[in-house]
PDB file of C-alpha atoms and ligand atoms in Angstrom:
ATOM      1  CA  MET A  16       0.604 -18.343 -25.881  1.00 60.00           C
ATOM      2  CA  LYS A  17      -1.785 -16.441 -24.399  1.00 72.00           C
ATOM      3  CA  GLU A  18      -4.869 -16.793 -27.097  1.00 80.00           C
ATOM      4  CA  ASN A  19      -4.828 -20.182 -25.449  1.00 88.00           C
ATOM      5  CA  ILE A  20      -5.185 -19.142 -21.602  1.00 89.00           C
ATOM      6  CA  ILE A  21      -9.101 -19.214 -21.504  1.00 88.00           C
ATOM      7  CA  PRO A  22     -10.408 -18.270 -17.964  1.00 85.00           C
ATOM      8  CA  HIS A  23     -11.957 -20.923 -16.125  1.00 85.00           C
ATOM      9  CA  SER A  24     -15.434 -20.669 -14.304  1.00 83.00           C
ATOM     10  CA  TYR A  25     -15.327 -20.951 -10.908  1.00 86.00           C
ATOM     11  CA  GLN A  26     -18.153 -21.154  -8.915  1.00 91.00           C
ATOM     12  CA  VAL A  27     -17.391 -19.659  -5.941  1.00 95.00           C
ATOM     13  CA  SER A  28     -17.236 -15.934  -6.355  1.00 94.00           C
ATOM     14  CA  LYS A  29     -16.052 -13.088  -4.773  1.00 95.00           C
ATOM     15  CA  LYS A  30     -19.303 -12.296  -4.005  1.00 95.00           C
ATOM     16  CA  ASP A  31     -19.903 -15.763  -1.981  1.00 97.00           C
ATOM     17  CA  ARG A  32     -16.560 -14.998  -0.142  1.00 97.00           C
ATOM     18  CA  GLU A  33     -17.556 -11.434   0.587  1.00 97.00           C
ATOM     19  CA  GLU A  34     -20.563 -12.884   1.938  1.00 97.00           C
ATOM     20  CA  LYS A  35     -19.742 -15.442   3.992  1.00 97.00           C
ATOM     21  CA  ASN A  36     -16.690 -12.570   5.380  1.00 98.00           C
ATOM     22  CA  LYS A  37     -19.867 -10.477   5.794  1.00 98.00           C
ATOM     23  CA  HIS A  38     -17.773  -7.570   4.727  1.00 98.00           C
ATOM     24  CA  LYS A  39     -16.607  -6.267   1.490  1.00 98.00           C
ATOM     25  CA  SER A  40     -13.114  -6.492   0.230  1.00 98.00           C
ATOM     26  CA  PHE A  41     -10.644  -4.180  -1.316  1.00 98.00           C
ATOM     27  CA  LEU A  42      -7.145  -2.884  -1.133  1.00 98.00           C
ATOM     28  CA  ILE A  43      -6.136   0.127   1.071  1.00 98.00           C
ATOM     29  CA  TRP A  44      -2.615   1.682  -0.463  1.00 98.00           C
ATOM     30  CA  PHE A  45      -0.768   3.549   1.468  1.00 98.00           C
ATOM     31  CA  THR A  46       1.825   5.672  -0.117  1.00 98.00           C
ATOM     32  CA  GLY A  47       4.908   8.495   1.376  1.00 98.00           C
ATOM     33  CA  LEU A  48       8.212   8.796   1.784  1.00 98.00           C
ATOM     34  CA  SER A  49      10.631   6.251   3.552  1.00 97.00           C
ATOM     35  CA  GLY A  50       9.879   6.572   7.361  1.00 98.00           C
ATOM     36  CA  SER A  51       6.613   8.771   7.242  1.00 98.00           C
ATOM     37  CA  GLY A  52       4.514   6.132   8.683  1.00 98.00           C
ATOM     38  CA  LYS A  53       3.148   4.224   6.634  1.00 98.00           C
ATOM     39  CA  SER A  54       4.016   0.730   8.345  1.00 97.00           C
ATOM     40  CA  THR A  55       3.088   1.973  11.745  1.00 98.00           C
ATOM     41  CA  ILE A  56      -0.275   3.402  10.864  1.00 98.00           C
ATOM     42  CA  ALA A  57      -0.858   0.340   8.526  1.00 98.00           C
ATOM     43  CA  ASN A  58       0.174  -2.107  11.000  1.00 98.00           C
ATOM     44  CA  VAL A  59      -2.371  -0.437  13.793  1.00 98.00           C
ATOM     45  CA  VAL A  60      -5.456   0.012  11.096  1.00 98.00           C
ATOM     46  CA  GLU A  61      -4.808  -3.735  10.871  1.00 98.00           C
ATOM     47  CA  GLN A  62      -4.840  -4.593  14.670  1.00 98.00           C
ATOM     48  CA  GLU A  63      -8.660  -2.274  14.903  1.00 98.00           C
ATOM     49  CA  LEU A  64      -9.875  -4.436  11.564  1.00 98.00           C
ATOM     50  CA  TYR A  65      -8.642  -7.591  13.288  1.00 98.00           C
ATOM     51  CA  LYS A  66     -10.579  -6.889  16.476  1.00 98.00           C
ATOM     52  CA  LEU A  67     -13.838  -6.058  14.198  1.00 97.00           C
ATOM     53  CA  GLY A  68     -13.662  -9.406  12.700  1.00 97.00           C
ATOM     54  CA  VAL A  69     -12.607  -8.391   9.143  1.00 98.00           C
ATOM     55  CA  LYS A  70     -10.223 -10.695   7.589  1.00 98.00           C
ATOM     56  CA  THR A  71      -6.890  -8.923   6.382  1.00 98.00           C
ATOM     57  CA  TYR A  72      -3.246  -9.482   5.125  1.00 98.00           C
ATOM     58  CA  SER A  73      -0.688  -6.764   4.825  1.00 98.00           C
ATOM     59  CA  LEU A  74       1.624  -6.311   2.765  1.00 97.00           C
ATOM     60  CA  ASP A  75       5.089  -4.428   2.169  1.00 94.00           C
ATOM     61  CA  GLY A  76       8.676  -4.187   1.495  1.00 88.00           C
ATOM     62  CA  ASP A  77       9.851  -6.946   4.297  1.00 83.00           C
ATOM     63  CA  ASN A  78       7.520 -10.005   2.709  1.00 91.00           C
ATOM     64  CA  ILE A  79       7.950  -8.850  -1.377  1.00 96.00           C
ATOM     65  CA  ARG A  80      10.885  -7.510  -1.442  1.00 93.00           C
ATOM     66  CA  LYS A  81      12.669 -10.408   0.063  1.00 94.00           C
ATOM     67  CA  GLY A  82      10.676 -12.779  -1.876  1.00 95.00           C
ATOM     68  CA  ILE A  83       8.473 -12.893  -4.952  1.00 96.00           C
ATOM     69  CA  ASN A  84      10.481  -9.431  -5.630  1.00 97.00           C
ATOM     70  CA  LYS A  85      13.965 -10.275  -4.902  1.00 96.00           C
ATOM     71  CA  ASP A  86      15.054  -9.868  -7.814  1.00 97.00           C
ATOM     72  CA  LEU A  87      14.283  -6.103  -8.482  1.00 97.00           C
ATOM     73  CA  SER A  88      16.427  -3.021  -7.805  1.00 93.00           C
ATOM     74  CA  PHE A  89      15.643   0.619  -6.890  1.00 89.00           C
ATOM     75  CA  ALA A  90      16.103   1.358 -10.684  1.00 92.00           C
ATOM     76  CA  PRO A  91      12.617   3.721 -11.959  1.00 92.00           C
ATOM     77  CA  GLU A  92      11.971   0.203 -14.471  1.00 95.00           C
ATOM     78  CA  ASP A  93      12.084  -2.265 -11.743  1.00 96.00           C
ATOM     79  CA  ARG A  94      10.254   0.192  -9.205  1.00 93.00           C
ATOM     80  CA  THR A  95       7.445   0.160 -11.615  1.00 94.00           C
ATOM     81  CA  GLU A  96       7.578  -3.638 -11.957  1.00 97.00           C
ATOM     82  CA  ASN A  97       7.477  -4.333  -7.999  1.00 96.00           C
ATOM     83  CA  ILE A  98       4.588  -1.859  -7.823  1.00 96.00           C
ATOM     84  CA  ARG A  99       2.747  -4.194 -10.699  1.00 97.00           C
ATOM     85  CA  ARG A 100       3.210  -7.411  -9.496  1.00 98.00           C
ATOM     86  CA  ILE A 101       2.426  -6.143  -5.772  1.00 98.00           C
ATOM     87  CA  ALA A 102      -1.146  -4.743  -7.355  1.00 98.00           C
ATOM     88  CA  GLU A 103      -1.469  -8.191  -9.086  1.00 98.00           C
ATOM     89  CA  ILE A 104      -0.843 -10.166  -6.011  1.00 98.00           C
ATOM     90  CA  ALA A 105      -3.165  -7.486  -4.012  1.00 98.00           C
ATOM     91  CA  ASN A 106      -5.368  -7.898  -6.862  1.00 98.00           C
ATOM     92  CA  LEU A 107      -5.777 -12.018  -6.019  1.00 98.00           C
ATOM     93  CA  MET A 108      -6.200 -11.784  -2.380  1.00 98.00           C
ATOM     94  CA  VAL A 109      -8.670  -8.796  -2.971  1.00 98.00           C
ATOM     95  CA  ASP A 110     -10.297 -11.653  -4.887  1.00 97.00           C
ATOM     96  CA  ALA A 111     -10.127 -14.040  -2.267  1.00 98.00           C
ATOM     97  CA  GLY A 112     -12.115 -11.849   0.002  1.00 98.00           C
ATOM     98  CA  LEU A 113      -9.610  -9.975   1.949  1.00 98.00           C
ATOM     99  CA  VAL A 114      -9.034  -6.449   3.172  1.00 98.00           C
ATOM    100  CA  VAL A 115      -5.673  -5.678   1.927  1.00 98.00           C
ATOM    101  CA  LEU A 116      -3.010  -3.160   3.498  1.00 98.00           C
ATOM    102  CA  ALA A 117      -0.291  -2.336   1.403  1.00 98.00           C
ATOM    103  CA  ALA A 118       2.795   0.071   2.804  1.00 98.00           C
ATOM    104  CA  PHE A 119       4.818   1.180  -0.252  1.00 97.00           C
ATOM    105  CA  VAL A 120       6.677   4.389  -1.085  1.00 96.00           C
ATOM    106  CA  SER A 121       5.433   4.171  -4.109  1.00 96.00           C
ATOM    107  CA  PRO A 122       6.802   7.509  -5.640  1.00 96.00           C
ATOM    108  CA  TYR A 123       5.368   7.427  -8.863  1.00 96.00           C
ATOM    109  CA  ARG A 124       2.143   8.721 -10.270  1.00 97.00           C
ATOM    110  CA  LYS A 125       1.514   6.416 -13.245  1.00 97.00           C
ATOM    111  CA  ASP A 126       2.500   3.255 -11.379  1.00 96.00           C
ATOM    112  CA  ARG A 127      -0.281   4.386  -8.925  1.00 97.00           C
ATOM    113  CA  GLU A 128      -2.478   4.876 -11.016  1.00 97.00           C
ATOM    114  CA  ASN A 129      -1.542   1.489 -12.748  1.00 97.00           C
ATOM    115  CA  ILE A 130      -2.599  -0.146  -9.424  1.00 98.00           C
ATOM    116  CA  LYS A 131      -5.665   1.429  -9.797  1.00 97.00           C
ATOM    117  CA  ALA A 132      -6.447  -0.135 -13.066  1.00 97.00           C
ATOM    118  CA  ILE A 133      -5.236  -3.560 -11.844  1.00 98.00           C
ATOM    119  CA  VAL A 134      -7.589  -3.786  -8.856  1.00 98.00           C
ATOM    120  CA  LYS A 135     -10.393  -1.579 -10.185  1.00 97.00           C
ATOM    121  CA  ASP A 136     -11.385   1.628  -8.767  1.00 96.00           C
ATOM    122  CA  VAL A 137     -13.823   0.874  -6.854  1.00 95.00           C
ATOM    123  CA  ASN A 138     -11.293  -1.053  -4.824  1.00 97.00           C
ATOM    124  CA  PHE A 139      -8.913   0.899  -4.026  1.00 98.00           C
ATOM    125  CA  LEU A 140      -8.265   3.037  -1.298  1.00 98.00           C
ATOM    126  CA  GLU A 141      -4.959   5.842  -1.495  1.00 98.00           C
ATOM    127  CA  VAL A 142      -3.920   6.844   2.119  1.00 98.00           C
ATOM    128  CA  PHE A 143      -0.957   9.986   1.560  1.00 98.00           C
ATOM    129  CA  ILE A 144       1.221   9.219   4.699  1.00 98.00           C
ATOM    130  CA  ASN A 145       2.575  13.236   3.983  1.00 98.00           C
ATOM    131  CA  THR A 146       5.372  13.962   6.552  1.00 98.00           C
ATOM    132  CA  SER A 147       8.009  16.147   5.153  1.00 98.00           C
ATOM    133  CA  LEU A 148      11.595  15.448   3.860  1.00 98.00           C
ATOM    134  CA  GLU A 149      13.107  16.753   6.765  1.00 98.00           C
ATOM    135  CA  GLU A 150      11.155  14.922  10.033  1.00 98.00           C
ATOM    136  CA  CYS A 151      11.333  11.539   8.118  1.00 98.00           C
ATOM    137  CA  GLU A 152      15.354  12.317   7.633  1.00 98.00           C
ATOM    138  CA  ARG A 153      15.139  12.957  11.483  1.00 98.00           C
ATOM    139  CA  ARG A 154      13.510   9.902  12.322  1.00 98.00           C
ATOM    140  CA  ASP A 155      15.611   7.987  10.039  1.00 98.00           C
ATOM    141  CA  VAL A 156      13.804   4.907  10.899  1.00 96.00           C
ATOM    142  CA  LYS A 157      16.438   2.402   9.265  1.00 96.00           C
ATOM    143  CA  GLY A 158      19.410   4.589   8.715  1.00 97.00           C
ATOM    144  CA  LEU A 159      18.705   4.799   5.227  1.00 97.00           C
ATOM    145  CA  TYR A 160      18.578   9.197   4.769  1.00 98.00           C
ATOM    146  CA  LYS A 161      22.255   9.219   6.596  1.00 98.00           C
ATOM    147  CA  LYS A 162      23.636   6.506   4.380  1.00 98.00           C
ATOM    148  CA  SER A 163      22.057   8.018   1.151  1.00 97.00           C
ATOM    149  CA  ARG A 164      23.751  11.229   2.340  1.00 97.00           C
ATOM    150  CA  ALA A 165      26.488   9.943   2.496  1.00 97.00           C
ATOM    151  CA  GLY A 166      26.384   8.290  -0.709  1.00 96.00           C
ATOM    152  CA  GLU A 167      26.333   4.884  -0.084  1.00 97.00           C
ATOM    153  CA  ILE A 168      22.701   4.532  -1.701  1.00 94.00           C
ATOM    154  CA  LYS A 169      21.596   5.482  -4.946  1.00 91.00           C
ATOM    155  CA  ASN A 170      17.953   6.106  -6.040  1.00 92.00           C
ATOM    156  CA  MET A 171      16.950   7.217  -2.324  1.00 96.00           C
ATOM    157  CA  THR A 172      13.221   8.425  -2.808  1.00 97.00           C
ATOM    158  CA  GLY A 173      13.408  11.939  -1.491  1.00 97.00           C
ATOM    159  CA  ILE A 174      16.805  12.595  -1.555  1.00 97.00           C
ATOM    160  CA  SER A 175      18.487  10.987  -5.212  1.00 95.00           C
ATOM    161  CA  SER A 176      15.384   9.996  -6.542  1.00 95.00           C
ATOM    162  CA  PRO A 177      11.934  11.949  -6.972  1.00 96.00           C
ATOM    163  CA  TYR A 178       8.374  11.442  -5.091  1.00 98.00           C
ATOM    164  CA  GLU A 179       5.230  11.955  -6.724  1.00 98.00           C
ATOM    165  CA  ALA A 180       2.857  13.200  -4.311  1.00 98.00           C
ATOM    166  CA  PRO A 181      -0.573  12.271  -4.735  1.00 98.00           C
ATOM    167  CA  GLN A 182      -3.203  15.098  -6.164  1.00 96.00           C
ATOM    168  CA  ASN A 183      -6.304  13.811  -4.927  1.00 97.00           C
ATOM    169  CA  PRO A 184      -5.759  10.930  -2.184  1.00 98.00           C
ATOM    170  CA  ASP A 185      -8.892   9.385  -0.737  1.00 98.00           C
ATOM    171  CA  ILE A 186      -7.495   9.923   2.582  1.00 98.00           C
ATOM    172  CA  GLU A 187      -4.322  12.681   3.629  1.00 98.00           C
ATOM    173  CA  ILE A 188      -2.509  12.603   6.588  1.00 98.00           C
ATOM    174  CA  LYS A 189      -0.038  14.505   8.240  1.00 98.00           C
ATOM    175  CA  THR A 190       1.645  13.079  10.944  1.00 98.00           C
ATOM    176  CA  GLU A 191       3.126  16.004  11.837  1.00 98.00           C
ATOM    177  CA  GLU A 192      -0.042  17.188  13.260  1.00 98.00           C
ATOM    178  CA  CYS A 193      -1.690  13.936  14.646  1.00 98.00           C
ATOM    179  CA  THR A 194      -0.399  11.273  16.816  1.00 98.00           C
ATOM    180  CA  VAL A 195      -0.952   7.988  15.305  1.00 98.00           C
ATOM    181  CA  GLU A 196      -3.817   7.076  16.942  1.00 98.00           C
ATOM    182  CA  GLU A 197      -5.780   9.970  15.310  1.00 98.00           C
ATOM    183  CA  ALA A 198      -4.447   8.691  11.973  1.00 98.00           C
ATOM    184  CA  VAL A 199      -5.599   5.397  12.762  1.00 98.00           C
ATOM    185  CA  ASN A 200      -8.993   7.045  13.909  1.00 98.00           C
ATOM    186  CA  THR A 201      -9.425   9.188  10.783  1.00 98.00           C
ATOM    187  CA  ILE A 202      -9.293   6.175   8.318  1.00 98.00           C
ATOM    188  CA  LEU A 203     -11.251   3.490  10.528  1.00 98.00           C
ATOM    189  CA  ASN A 204     -13.976   6.117   9.800  1.00 98.00           C
ATOM    190  CA  TYR A 205     -13.343   5.857   6.269  1.00 98.00           C
ATOM    191  CA  ILE A 206     -13.497   3.124   5.787  1.00 97.00           C
ATOM    192  CA  LYS A 207     -16.060   1.289   8.305  1.00 97.00           C
ATOM    193  CA  PRO A 208     -19.202   2.627   5.748  1.00 98.00           C
ATOM    194  CA  LYS A 209     -17.174   0.540   2.739  1.00 98.00           C
ATOM    195  CA  LEU A 210     -16.922  -2.786   4.701  1.00 98.00           C
ATOM    196  CA  LYS A 211     -20.740  -2.859   4.458  1.00 96.00           C
TER     197      LYS A 211
HETATM  198  P1  ADP B  13       6.947   4.028   6.397  1.00 75.91           P
HETATM  199  O1  ADP B  13       6.798   2.232   6.873  1.00 75.91           O
HETATM  200  O2  ADP B  13       6.747   5.075   5.995  1.00 75.91           O
HETATM  201  O3  ADP B  13       8.951   3.454   6.151  1.00 75.91           O
HETATM  202  P2  ADP B  13       7.212   3.658   9.364  1.00 75.91           P
HETATM  203  O4  ADP B  13       6.294   3.472   9.787  1.00 75.91           O
HETATM  204  O5  ADP B  13       8.361   2.599   9.468  1.00 75.91           O
HETATM  205  O6  ADP B  13       7.466   4.126   7.982  1.00 75.91           O
HETATM  206  O7  ADP B  13       8.578   4.550  10.201  1.00 75.91           O
HETATM  207  C1  ADP B  13       7.538   5.546  10.778  1.00 75.91           C
HETATM  208  C2  ADP B  13       8.460   6.092  12.323  1.00 75.91           C
HETATM  209  O8  ADP B  13       7.827   7.857  12.419  1.00 75.91           O
HETATM  210  C3  ADP B  13       8.041   5.392  13.151  1.00 75.91           C
HETATM  211  O9  ADP B  13       9.248   4.730  14.234  1.00 75.91           O
HETATM  212  C4  ADP B  13       7.115   6.022  14.099  1.00 75.91           C
HETATM  213  O10 ADP B  13       6.959   5.708  15.828  1.00 75.91           O
HETATM  214  C5  ADP B  13       7.168   7.330  14.067  1.00 75.91           C
HETATM  215  N1  ADP B  13       6.018   8.197  14.198  1.00 75.91           N
HETATM  216  C6  ADP B  13       6.373   9.390  14.587  1.00 75.91           C
HETATM  217  N2  ADP B  13       5.074  10.212  14.842  1.00 75.91           N
HETATM  218  C7  ADP B  13       4.090   8.956  13.824  1.00 75.91           C
HETATM  219  C8  ADP B  13       2.807   9.315  13.514  1.00 75.91           C
HETATM  220  N3  ADP B  13       1.771  10.171  13.758  1.00 75.91           N
HETATM  221  N4  ADP B  13       2.612   8.596  12.582  1.00 75.91           N
HETATM  222  C9  ADP B  13       2.839   7.480  12.348  1.00 75.91           C
HETATM  223  N5  ADP B  13       4.408   7.321  12.567  1.00 75.91           N
HETATM  224  C10 ADP B  13       4.964   8.323  13.382  1.00 75.91           C
END
């Protein structure tokens, strides 16, 4: 079947869309433990980009796990498939000319490498939201750590499932050492030149 799929050559390209939007498109990927601050920071970064007239879209567990990936669990192979599908969706959105913000725990290094392969290196920025497990557990935004300690959740990253921290992220944010505003400024300062 695959050999009969021959791509059609469309006349409107990514480059055309970027020129129309007056900015480049790429994927900003936030990785970190649950409760580390990925969504909080990504959300404010998106608001700031919106104010600058940048066309954006945010992907997170809420809009992905409840829709296209609702058939997937948190078992390692399903986590890999979860990230692969998100990367493919993000890739289409980047092609559509958007700056995509994706906030997912994405605990496995090989899965994050795969995102880079799908969207291509130049379109990928990795932001490591580095918050200690102790602090995430103290915040326990969704009550998941408590449930996990009580044995009610399997495969909880940081507790009963590993988190492989990025070795060379584009940006590292230590939320125990800075405010949300400072984190957002660090990220904006890094990405603003890349929009041009
Ligand atoms: P995640 O998306 O990584 O699971 P959330 O953004 O949902 O995490 O939750 C992070 C929690 O931590 C929020 O309640 C947020 O208000 C709090 N928080 C405290 N300090 C910071 C900080 N410096 N940066 C980001 N979040 C912070």
